[in-house]
Coordinates of C-alpha atoms in Angstrom, one line a residue:
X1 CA 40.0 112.2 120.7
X2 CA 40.3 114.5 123.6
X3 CA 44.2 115.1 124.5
X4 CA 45.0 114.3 128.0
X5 CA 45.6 117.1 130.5
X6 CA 48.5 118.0 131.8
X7 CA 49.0 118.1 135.6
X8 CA 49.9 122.3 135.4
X9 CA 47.2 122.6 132.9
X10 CA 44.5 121.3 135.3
X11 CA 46.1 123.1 138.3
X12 CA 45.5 126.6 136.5
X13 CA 42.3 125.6 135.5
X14 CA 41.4 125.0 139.4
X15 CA 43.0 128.3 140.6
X16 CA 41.1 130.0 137.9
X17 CA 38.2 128.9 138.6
X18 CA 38.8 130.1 142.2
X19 CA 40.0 132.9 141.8
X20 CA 39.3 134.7 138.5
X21 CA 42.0 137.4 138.8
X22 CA 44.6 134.4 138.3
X23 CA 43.8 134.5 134.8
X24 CA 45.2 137.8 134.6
X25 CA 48.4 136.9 136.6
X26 CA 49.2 134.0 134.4
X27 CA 49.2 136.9 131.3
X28 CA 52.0 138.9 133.3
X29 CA 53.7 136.5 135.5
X30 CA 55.4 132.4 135.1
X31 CA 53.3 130.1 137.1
X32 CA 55.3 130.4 140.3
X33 CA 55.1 133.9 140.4
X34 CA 51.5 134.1 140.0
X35 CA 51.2 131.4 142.5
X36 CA 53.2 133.6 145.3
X37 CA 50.9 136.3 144.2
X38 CA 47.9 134.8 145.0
X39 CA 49.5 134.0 148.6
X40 CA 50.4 137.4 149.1
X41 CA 47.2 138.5 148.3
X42 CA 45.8 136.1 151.1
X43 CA 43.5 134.5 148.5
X44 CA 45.0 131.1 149.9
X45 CA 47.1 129.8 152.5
X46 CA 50.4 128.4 151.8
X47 CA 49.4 124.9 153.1
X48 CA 46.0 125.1 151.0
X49 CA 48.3 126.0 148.0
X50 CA 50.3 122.9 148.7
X51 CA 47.8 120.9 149.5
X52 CA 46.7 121.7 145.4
X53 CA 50.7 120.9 144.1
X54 CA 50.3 117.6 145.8
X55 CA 46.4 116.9 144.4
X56 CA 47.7 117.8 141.0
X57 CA 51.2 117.0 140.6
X58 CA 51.0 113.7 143.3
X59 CA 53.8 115.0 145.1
X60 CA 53.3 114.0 148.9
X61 CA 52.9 116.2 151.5
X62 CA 56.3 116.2 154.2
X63 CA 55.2 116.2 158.0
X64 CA 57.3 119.1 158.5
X65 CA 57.4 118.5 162.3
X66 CA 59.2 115.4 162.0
X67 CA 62.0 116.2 160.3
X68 CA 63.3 117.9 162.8
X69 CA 67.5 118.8 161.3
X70 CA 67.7 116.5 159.1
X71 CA 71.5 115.9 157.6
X72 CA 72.5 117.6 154.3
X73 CA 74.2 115.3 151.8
X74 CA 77.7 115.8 151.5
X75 CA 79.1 116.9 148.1
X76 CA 76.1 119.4 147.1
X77 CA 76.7 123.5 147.0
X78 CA 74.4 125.8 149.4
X79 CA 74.7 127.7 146.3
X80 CA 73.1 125.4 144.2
X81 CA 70.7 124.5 146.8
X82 CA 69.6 128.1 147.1
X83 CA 69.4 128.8 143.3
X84 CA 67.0 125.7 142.9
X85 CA 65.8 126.2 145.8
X86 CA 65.4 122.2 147.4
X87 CA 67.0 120.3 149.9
X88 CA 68.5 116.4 149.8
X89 CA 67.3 114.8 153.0
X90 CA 66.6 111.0 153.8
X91 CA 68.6 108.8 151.2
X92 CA 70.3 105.2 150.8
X93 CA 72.1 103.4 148.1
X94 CA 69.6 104.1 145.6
X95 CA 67.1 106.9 146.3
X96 CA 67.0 110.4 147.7
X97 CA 64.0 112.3 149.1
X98 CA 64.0 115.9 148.4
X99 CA 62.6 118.4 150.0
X100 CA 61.0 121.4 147.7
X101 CA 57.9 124.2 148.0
X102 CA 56.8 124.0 144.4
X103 CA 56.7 121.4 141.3
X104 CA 58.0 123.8 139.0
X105 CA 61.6 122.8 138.6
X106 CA 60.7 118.8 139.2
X107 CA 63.0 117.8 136.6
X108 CA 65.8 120.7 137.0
X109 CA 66.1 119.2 140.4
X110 CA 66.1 115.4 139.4
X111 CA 68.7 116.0 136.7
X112 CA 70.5 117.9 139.2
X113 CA 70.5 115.1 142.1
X114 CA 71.5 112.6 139.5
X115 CA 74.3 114.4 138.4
X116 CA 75.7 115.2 141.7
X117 CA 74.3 112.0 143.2
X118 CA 74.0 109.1 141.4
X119 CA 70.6 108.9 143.2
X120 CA 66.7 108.5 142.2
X121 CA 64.7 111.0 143.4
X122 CA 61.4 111.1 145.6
X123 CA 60.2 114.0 146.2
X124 CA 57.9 116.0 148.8
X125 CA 56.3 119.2 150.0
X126 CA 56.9 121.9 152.3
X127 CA 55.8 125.4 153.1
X128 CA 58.7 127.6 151.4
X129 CA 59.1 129.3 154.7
X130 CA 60.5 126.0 156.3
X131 CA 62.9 125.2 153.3
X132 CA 64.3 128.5 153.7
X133 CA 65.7 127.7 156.9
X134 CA 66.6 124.5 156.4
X135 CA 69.2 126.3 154.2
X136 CA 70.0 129.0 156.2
X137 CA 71.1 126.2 159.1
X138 CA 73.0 124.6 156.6
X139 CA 74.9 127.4 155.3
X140 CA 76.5 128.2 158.2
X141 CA 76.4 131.5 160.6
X142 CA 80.1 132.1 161.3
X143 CA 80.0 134.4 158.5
X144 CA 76.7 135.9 158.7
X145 CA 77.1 136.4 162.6
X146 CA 80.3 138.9 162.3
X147 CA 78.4 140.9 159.5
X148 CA 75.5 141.9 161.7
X149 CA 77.3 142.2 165.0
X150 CA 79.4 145.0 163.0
X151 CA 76.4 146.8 162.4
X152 CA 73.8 146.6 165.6
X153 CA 73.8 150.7 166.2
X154 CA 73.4 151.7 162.8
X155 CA 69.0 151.7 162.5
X156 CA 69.8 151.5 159.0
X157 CA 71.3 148.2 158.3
X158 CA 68.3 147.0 160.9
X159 CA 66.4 148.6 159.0
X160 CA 67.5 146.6 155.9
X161 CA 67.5 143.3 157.2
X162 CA 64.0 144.1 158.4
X163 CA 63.1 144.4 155.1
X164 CA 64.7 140.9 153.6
X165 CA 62.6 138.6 151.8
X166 CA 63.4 136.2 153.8
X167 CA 62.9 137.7 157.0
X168 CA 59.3 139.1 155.6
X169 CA 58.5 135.4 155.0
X170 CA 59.7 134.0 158.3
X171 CA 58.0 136.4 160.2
X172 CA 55.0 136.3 158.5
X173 CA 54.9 132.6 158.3
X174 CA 55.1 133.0 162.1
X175 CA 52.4 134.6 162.5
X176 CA 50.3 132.2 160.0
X177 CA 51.5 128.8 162.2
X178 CA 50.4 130.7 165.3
X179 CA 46.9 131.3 163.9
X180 CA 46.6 128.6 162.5
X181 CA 47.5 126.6 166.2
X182 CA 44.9 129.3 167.5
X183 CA 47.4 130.1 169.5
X184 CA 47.0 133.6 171.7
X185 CA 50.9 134.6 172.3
X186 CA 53.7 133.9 170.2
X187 CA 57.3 133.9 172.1
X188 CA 60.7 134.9 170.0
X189 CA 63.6 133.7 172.5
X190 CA 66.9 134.1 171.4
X191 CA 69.4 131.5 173.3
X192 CA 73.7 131.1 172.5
X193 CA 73.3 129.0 169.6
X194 CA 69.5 129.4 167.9
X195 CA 66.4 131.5 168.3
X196 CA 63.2 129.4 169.7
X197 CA 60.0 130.6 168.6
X198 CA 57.3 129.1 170.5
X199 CA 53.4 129.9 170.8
X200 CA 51.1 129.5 173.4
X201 CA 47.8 127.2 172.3
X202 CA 45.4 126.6 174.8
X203 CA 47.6 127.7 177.7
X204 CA 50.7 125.4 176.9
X205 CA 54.1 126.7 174.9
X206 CA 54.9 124.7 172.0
X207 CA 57.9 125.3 170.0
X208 CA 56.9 126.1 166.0
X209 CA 60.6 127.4 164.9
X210 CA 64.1 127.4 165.5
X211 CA 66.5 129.4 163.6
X212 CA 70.2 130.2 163.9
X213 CA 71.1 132.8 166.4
X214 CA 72.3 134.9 163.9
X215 CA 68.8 135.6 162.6
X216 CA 67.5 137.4 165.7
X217 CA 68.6 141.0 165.1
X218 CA 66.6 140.7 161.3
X219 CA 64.0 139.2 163.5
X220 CA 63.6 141.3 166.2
X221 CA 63.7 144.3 163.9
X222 CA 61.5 143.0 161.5
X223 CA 58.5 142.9 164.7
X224 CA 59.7 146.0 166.0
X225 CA 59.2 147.7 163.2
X226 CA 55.8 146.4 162.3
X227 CA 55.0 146.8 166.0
X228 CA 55.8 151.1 165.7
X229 CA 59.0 150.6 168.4
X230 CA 62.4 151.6 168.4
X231 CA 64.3 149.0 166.3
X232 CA 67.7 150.6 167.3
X233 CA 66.9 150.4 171.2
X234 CA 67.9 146.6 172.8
X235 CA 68.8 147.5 176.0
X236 CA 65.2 149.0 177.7
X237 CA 62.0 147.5 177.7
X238 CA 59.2 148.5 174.9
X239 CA 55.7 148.0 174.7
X240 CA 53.4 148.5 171.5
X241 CA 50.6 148.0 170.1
X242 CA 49.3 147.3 165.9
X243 CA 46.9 145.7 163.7
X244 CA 48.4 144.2 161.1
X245 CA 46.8 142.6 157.8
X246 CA 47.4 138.9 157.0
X247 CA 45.5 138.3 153.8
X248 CA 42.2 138.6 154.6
X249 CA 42.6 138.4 158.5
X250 CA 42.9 141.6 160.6
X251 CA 45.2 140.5 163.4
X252 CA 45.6 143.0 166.8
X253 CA 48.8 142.7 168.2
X254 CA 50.3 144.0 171.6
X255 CA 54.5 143.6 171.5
X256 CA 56.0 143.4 174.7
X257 CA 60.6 143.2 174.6
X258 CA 62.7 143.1 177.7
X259 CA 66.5 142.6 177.5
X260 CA 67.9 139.4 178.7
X261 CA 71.5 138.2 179.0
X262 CA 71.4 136.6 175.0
X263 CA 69.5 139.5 173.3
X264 CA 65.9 140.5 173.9
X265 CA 62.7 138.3 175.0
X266 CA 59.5 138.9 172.3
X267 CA 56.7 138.5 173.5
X268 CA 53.4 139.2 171.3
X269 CA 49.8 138.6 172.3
X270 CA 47.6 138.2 169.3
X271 CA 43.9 139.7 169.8
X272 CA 42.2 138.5 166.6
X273 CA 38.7 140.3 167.6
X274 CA 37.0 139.0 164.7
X275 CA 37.1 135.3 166.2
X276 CA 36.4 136.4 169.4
X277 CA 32.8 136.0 171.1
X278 CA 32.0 137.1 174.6
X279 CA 28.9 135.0 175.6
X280 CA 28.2 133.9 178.9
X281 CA 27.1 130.5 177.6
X282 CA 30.6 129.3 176.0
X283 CA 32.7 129.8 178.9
X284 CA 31.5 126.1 180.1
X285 CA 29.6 127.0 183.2
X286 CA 26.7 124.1 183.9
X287 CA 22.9 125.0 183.2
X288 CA 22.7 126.2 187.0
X289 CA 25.0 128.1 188.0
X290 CA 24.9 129.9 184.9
X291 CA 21.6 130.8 185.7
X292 CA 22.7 132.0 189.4
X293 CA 25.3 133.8 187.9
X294 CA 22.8 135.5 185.0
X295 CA 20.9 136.5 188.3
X296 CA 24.1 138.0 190.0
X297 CA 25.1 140.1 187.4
X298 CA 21.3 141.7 186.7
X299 CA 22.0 143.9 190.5
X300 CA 21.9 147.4 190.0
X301 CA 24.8 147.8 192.2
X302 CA 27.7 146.3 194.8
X303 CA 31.1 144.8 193.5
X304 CA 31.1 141.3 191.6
X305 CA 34.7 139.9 191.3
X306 CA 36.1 137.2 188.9
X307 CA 39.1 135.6 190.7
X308 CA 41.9 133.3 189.6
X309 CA 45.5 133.4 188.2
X310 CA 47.1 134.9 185.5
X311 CA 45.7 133.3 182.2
X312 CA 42.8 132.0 183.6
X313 CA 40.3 133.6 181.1
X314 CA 39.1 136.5 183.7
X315 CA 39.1 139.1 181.0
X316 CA 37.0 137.0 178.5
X317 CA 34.5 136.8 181.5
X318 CA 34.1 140.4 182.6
X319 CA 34.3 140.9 178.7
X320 CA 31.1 138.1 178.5
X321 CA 29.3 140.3 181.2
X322 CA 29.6 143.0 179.6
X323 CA 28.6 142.2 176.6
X324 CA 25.2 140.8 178.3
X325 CA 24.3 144.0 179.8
X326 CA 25.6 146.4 177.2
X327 CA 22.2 147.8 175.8
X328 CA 22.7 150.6 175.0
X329 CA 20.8 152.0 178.2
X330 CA 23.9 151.7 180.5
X331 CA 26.7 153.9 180.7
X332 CA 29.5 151.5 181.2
X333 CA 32.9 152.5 181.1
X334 CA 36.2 150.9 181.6
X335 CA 39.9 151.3 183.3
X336 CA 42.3 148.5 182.1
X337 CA 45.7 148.0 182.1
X338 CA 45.7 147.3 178.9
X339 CA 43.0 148.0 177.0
X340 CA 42.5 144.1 175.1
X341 CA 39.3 144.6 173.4
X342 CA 38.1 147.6 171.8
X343 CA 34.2 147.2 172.3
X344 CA 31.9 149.3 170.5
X345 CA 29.0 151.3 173.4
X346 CA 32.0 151.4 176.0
X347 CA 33.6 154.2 176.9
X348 CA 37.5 152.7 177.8
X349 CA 40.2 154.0 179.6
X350 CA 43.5 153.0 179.3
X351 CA 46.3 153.1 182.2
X352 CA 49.1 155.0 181.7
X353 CA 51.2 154.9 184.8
X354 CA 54.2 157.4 183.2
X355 CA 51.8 160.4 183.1
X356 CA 50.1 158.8 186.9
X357 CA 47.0 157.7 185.3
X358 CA 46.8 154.1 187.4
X359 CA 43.5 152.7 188.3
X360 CA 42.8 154.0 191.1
X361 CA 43.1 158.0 190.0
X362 CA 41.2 156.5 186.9
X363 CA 38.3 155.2 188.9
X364 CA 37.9 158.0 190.9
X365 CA 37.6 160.3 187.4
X366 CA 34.8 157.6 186.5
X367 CA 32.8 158.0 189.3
X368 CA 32.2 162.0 188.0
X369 CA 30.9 160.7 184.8
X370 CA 27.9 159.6 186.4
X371 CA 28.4 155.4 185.1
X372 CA 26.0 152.8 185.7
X373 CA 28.6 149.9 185.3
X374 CA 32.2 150.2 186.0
X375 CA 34.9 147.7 184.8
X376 CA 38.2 148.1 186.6
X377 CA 40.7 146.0 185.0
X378 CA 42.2 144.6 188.7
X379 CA 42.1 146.0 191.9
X380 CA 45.4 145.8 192.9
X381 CA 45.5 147.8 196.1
X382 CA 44.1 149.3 199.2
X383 CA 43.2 152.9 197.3
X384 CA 41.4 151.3 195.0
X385 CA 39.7 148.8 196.4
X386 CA 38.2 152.0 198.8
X387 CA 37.4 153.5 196.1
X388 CA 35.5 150.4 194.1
X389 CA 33.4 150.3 197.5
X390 CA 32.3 153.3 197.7
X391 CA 31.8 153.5 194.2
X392 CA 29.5 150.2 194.8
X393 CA 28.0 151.5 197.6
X394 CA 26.6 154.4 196.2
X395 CA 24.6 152.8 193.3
X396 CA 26.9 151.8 190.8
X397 CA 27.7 148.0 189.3
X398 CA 31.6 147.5 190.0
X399 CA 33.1 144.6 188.2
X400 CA 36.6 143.6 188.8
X401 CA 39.2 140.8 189.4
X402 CA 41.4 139.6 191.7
X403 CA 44.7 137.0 192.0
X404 CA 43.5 134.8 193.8
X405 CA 43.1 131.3 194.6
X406 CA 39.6 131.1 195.2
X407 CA 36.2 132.9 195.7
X408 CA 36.7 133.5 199.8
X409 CA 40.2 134.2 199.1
X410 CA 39.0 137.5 197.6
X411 CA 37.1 138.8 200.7
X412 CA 40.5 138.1 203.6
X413 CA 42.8 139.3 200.2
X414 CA 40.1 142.5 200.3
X415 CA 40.2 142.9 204.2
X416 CA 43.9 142.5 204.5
X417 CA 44.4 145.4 201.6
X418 CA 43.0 147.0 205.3
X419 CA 39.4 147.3 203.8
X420 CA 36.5 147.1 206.6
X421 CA 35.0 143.8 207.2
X422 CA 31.5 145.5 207.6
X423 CA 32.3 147.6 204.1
X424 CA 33.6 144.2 201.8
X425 CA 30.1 142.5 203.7
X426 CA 28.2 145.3 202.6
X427 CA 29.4 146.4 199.3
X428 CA 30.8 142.7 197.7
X429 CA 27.6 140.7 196.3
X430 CA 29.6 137.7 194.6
X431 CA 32.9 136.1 193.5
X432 CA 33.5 133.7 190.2
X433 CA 36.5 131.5 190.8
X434 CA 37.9 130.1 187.6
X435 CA 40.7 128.2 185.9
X436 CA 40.7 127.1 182.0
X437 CA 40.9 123.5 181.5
X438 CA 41.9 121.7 178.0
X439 CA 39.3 119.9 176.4
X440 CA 39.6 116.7 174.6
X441 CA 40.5 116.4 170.9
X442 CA 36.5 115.9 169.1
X443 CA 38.3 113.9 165.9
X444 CA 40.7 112.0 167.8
X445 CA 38.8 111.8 171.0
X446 CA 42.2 112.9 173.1
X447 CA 44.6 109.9 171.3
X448 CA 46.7 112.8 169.3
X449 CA 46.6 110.4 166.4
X450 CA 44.8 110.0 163.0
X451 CA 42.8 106.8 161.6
X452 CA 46.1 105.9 160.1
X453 CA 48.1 106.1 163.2
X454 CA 50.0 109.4 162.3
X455 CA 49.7 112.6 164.3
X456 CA 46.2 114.2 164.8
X457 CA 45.9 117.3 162.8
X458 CA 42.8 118.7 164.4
X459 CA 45.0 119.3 167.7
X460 CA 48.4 119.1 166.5
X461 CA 49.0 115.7 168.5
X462 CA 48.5 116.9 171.9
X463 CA 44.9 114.8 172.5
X464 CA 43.6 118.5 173.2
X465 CA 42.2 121.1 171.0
X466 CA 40.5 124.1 172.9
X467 CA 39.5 125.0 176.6
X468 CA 36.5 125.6 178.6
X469 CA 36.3 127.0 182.1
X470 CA 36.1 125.4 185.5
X471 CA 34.5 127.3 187.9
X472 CA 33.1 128.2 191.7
X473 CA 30.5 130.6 192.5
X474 CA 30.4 132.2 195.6
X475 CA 27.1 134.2 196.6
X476 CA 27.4 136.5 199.4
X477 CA 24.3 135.8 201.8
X478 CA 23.3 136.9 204.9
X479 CA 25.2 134.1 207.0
X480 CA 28.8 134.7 205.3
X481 CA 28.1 138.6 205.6
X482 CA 27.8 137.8 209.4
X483 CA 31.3 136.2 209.4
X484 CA 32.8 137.9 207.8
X485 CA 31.6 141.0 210.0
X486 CA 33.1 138.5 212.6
X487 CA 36.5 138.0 210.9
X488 CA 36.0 134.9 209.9
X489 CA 39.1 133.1 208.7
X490 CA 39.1 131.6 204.6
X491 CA 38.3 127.7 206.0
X492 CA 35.4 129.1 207.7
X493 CA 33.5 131.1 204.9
X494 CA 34.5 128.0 202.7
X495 CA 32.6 125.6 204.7
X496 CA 29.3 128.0 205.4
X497 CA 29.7 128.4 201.6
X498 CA 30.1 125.2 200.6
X499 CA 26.9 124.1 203.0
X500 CA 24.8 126.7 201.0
X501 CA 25.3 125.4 197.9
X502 CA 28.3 126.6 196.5
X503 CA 29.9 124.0 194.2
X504 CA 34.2 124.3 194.9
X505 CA 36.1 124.6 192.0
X506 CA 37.7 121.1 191.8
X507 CA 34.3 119.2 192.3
X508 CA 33.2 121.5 189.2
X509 CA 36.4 119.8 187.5
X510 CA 35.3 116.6 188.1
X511 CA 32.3 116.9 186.7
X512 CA 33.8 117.9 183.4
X513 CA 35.8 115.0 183.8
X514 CA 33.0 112.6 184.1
X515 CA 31.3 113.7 181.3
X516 CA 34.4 113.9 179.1
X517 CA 34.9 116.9 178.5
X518 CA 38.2 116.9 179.8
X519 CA 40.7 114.0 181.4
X520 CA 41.7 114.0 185.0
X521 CA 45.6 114.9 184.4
X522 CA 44.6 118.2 182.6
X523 CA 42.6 118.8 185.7
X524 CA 45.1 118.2 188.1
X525 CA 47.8 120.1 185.9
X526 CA 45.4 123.3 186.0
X527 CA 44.5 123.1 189.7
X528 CA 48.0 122.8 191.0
X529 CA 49.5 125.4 188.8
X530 CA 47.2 127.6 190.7

């Protein structure tokens, strides 16, 4: 008669058969060990690993994100919480949920609870990250706070609490929540009391962790560190760039600090270039105006603008461009401020205004390396726009952007950098508008909730889970040359525009709308934050 199998038993069994090397582990390591090793090793996610506790063991899975503080019970030791490492949240007369990131020490745990408790215990699942700080807000930081104000200037105690265990974890578990969101910045903002980390996913901030205040210095150190700047400077601005290595994922990372009254502001835009595709098609533009804009970019020369404000996906459109006429016949290169994207058969330049490369003197450089396609990151003044007009006036494809609000706005913003009316008319052969929009959740259809009423976790809630672009196209033909050789003002290219077929940006919206793709109050958000 076949014995039954025990719950660890089948769990190992499963990893093994997963992952062979686990095998191995289990010879050298205890279980839990083994476990963490696999994480490490970025064979598995934390959540997929507890997603196998709870398949074997039957221990539910806690919806982190609702339990917000919750109240430790009176009585217990931080000691004792930390040794076993759990924590007694949610109890009446009778029974006590705890809260724990492995079913190793199950009955440990219960004996424990009904020792100090007199209580039954249920018990449920969280990522070992968030237990961690659960405890660390209940212990206190009166204590913790005078230790590592005593010690700011000395890099090496930073450098030390950089290099906690704890710190490694919260950091890195950072950086797994924000990829997992699909987040593209992550924001570390240290206040009086707490530190709010918060990450932007699909253009909106959303907080993902709070910590005591007294953890920022370990914090901030820890991402300078990994980020290559100055962990004992907090009272300049830094900027950095890394890649870093999250299991199997290469993340690229640009670190941005500025000091603020309570500390420093992080903020870290995450490039993760392997799930990142440039094509034309995805950006959402309709079957015909993609094809007019196909056409538009095929000229051999003249400027061709992509307008709209900051974090409106211009980049990944010039980026989409470029990647439809890089073919290895062109010589395309680049001037950005930064450089976002390193793109194989481009030659890129990268500002550096400290040593008075900006993008003007850069552009002018380009034109002696005899380019076919240029791609100047903005242009941001009168030098060089002149110098993106002549450069497009004699024979070369100039591709830029400009913050604006919409596609005539860029030819009065051009004329009143002091350009030439005659020269923008001449040398300027289209403009791309655009704005991202959110687009309805495809499991939840925009509801934020599951079949069971609970939170959708497709989008995290929010009825949204990526974005697609709005757009208008504005052609430059022979009757808005001739205003704009007249000084036309914006209401008047607009309406010639608009009566040759250009399709405004809001009317574009609306059509999204309609065929619901997106919902009218995400429209309206996106349009009047512009």
């Amino acid at each position: 008669m076949n014995q039954p199998v025990s719950p660890l038993a089948a769990l190992q069994a499963c990893l093994t058969e997963k992952f062979p090397d686990y095998a191995n582990l289990l010879t050298e390591f205890p279980p839990r060990e083994s476990d963490r090793k696999l994480l490490s090793a970025g064979h598995l996610s934390e959540v997929e690993l507890l997603n196998l506790y709870s398949q074997f063991f039957g221990v539910p899975l806690a919806e982190e994100e609702e339990l917000g503080d919750p109240e430790l019970f009176p009585g217990l030791s931080i000691d004792a919480l930390n040794a076993h490492l759990f924590y007694p949240c949610n109890w009446d007369e009778e029974s006590v949920c705890i809260l724990v990131s492995d079913p190793y020490e199950l009955d440990n745990q219960s004996y424990l609870i009904a020792q100090s408790m007199g209580l039954q215990c249920r018990f449920q699942l969280v990522r070992r990250s968030f237990l961690e700080r659960l405890l660390s807000k209940a212990s206190g930081s009166g204590e913790e706070d005078s230790t590592i104000n005593a010690g700011l200037e000395d890099e090496n105690t930073l450098r030390t609490m950089a290099g906690e265990a704890r710190i490694v974890r919260l950091v890195n578990d950072m950086f797994n929540r924000a990829i997992d969101l699909g987040a593209s910045d992550i924001h570390v903002e240290p206040g009086e009391i707490s530190v709010s980390i918060r990450c932007r996913v699909d253009g909106v901030l959303t907080e993902i962790i709070n910590v005591p205040r007294s953890q920022f210095p370990a914090i901030a150190s820890r991402i300078k560190l990994i980020s290559g700047l100055n962990i004992a400077e907090s009272r300049l601005p830094q900027d950095g760039r890394t890649n870093i290595q999250l299991g199997k994922m290469k993340l690229d990372m640009r670190v941005s600090t500025i000091p603020i009254l309570t500390g420093e502001s992080i903020v870290l835009r995450l490039l993760n270039s392997e799930s990142i595709t440039f094509d034309l098609k995805s950006l959402g533009m309709d079957d015909a105006m993609l094809e007019q804009f196909h056409q538009l970019i095929q000229i051999p020369y003249g400027i061709i603008l992509v307008v709209g404000p900051t974090g409106s996906g211009k980049t990944t459109t010039l980026y989409s461009v470029i990647a439809q006429l890089n073919d290895q016949k062109k010589k395309i290169i680049t001037v950005e401020d930064p450089v976002e994207y390193k793109t194989p058969g481009l030659c890129q330049m990268q500002v550096n205004h400290k040593i008075g490369v900006t993008f003007a003197s850069g552009l002018r450089s380009i034109v002696r390396q005899d380019p076919d396609i240029i791609l100047v990151g903005e242009i941001r003044d009168r030098e060089t726009a002149d110098i993106a007009i002549n450069a497009a006036l004699t024979g070369h494809l100039v591709l830029s952007t400009l913050h604006t609000n919409d596609a005539v706005g860029a030819v009065t913003r051009l004329i009143d950098m002091g350009m030439e009316g005659f020269l923008v008319s001449s040398a300027l052969y289209g403009v791309l508008s655009q704005r991202l929009v959110r687009k309805i959740c495809p499991v939840c259809n925009g509801s934020g909730k599951d079949d069971e009423g609970g939170k959708c976790r497709r989008c995290n809630g929010t009825g949204y889970k990526g974005r697609c672009g709005i757009f208008e196209l504005l052609r430059m033909d022979d009757e808005i040359r001739r205003a704009v050789n007249t000084n036309a003002s914006s209401s008047e290219l607009e309406k010639i525009a608009v009566k040759n077929g250009m399709i405004p940006l809001r009317e574009d919206g609306m059509a999204k709308v309609r065929a619901g793709i997106t919902t009218l109050e995400e429209l309206s958000r996106s349009t009047t934050e512009a």
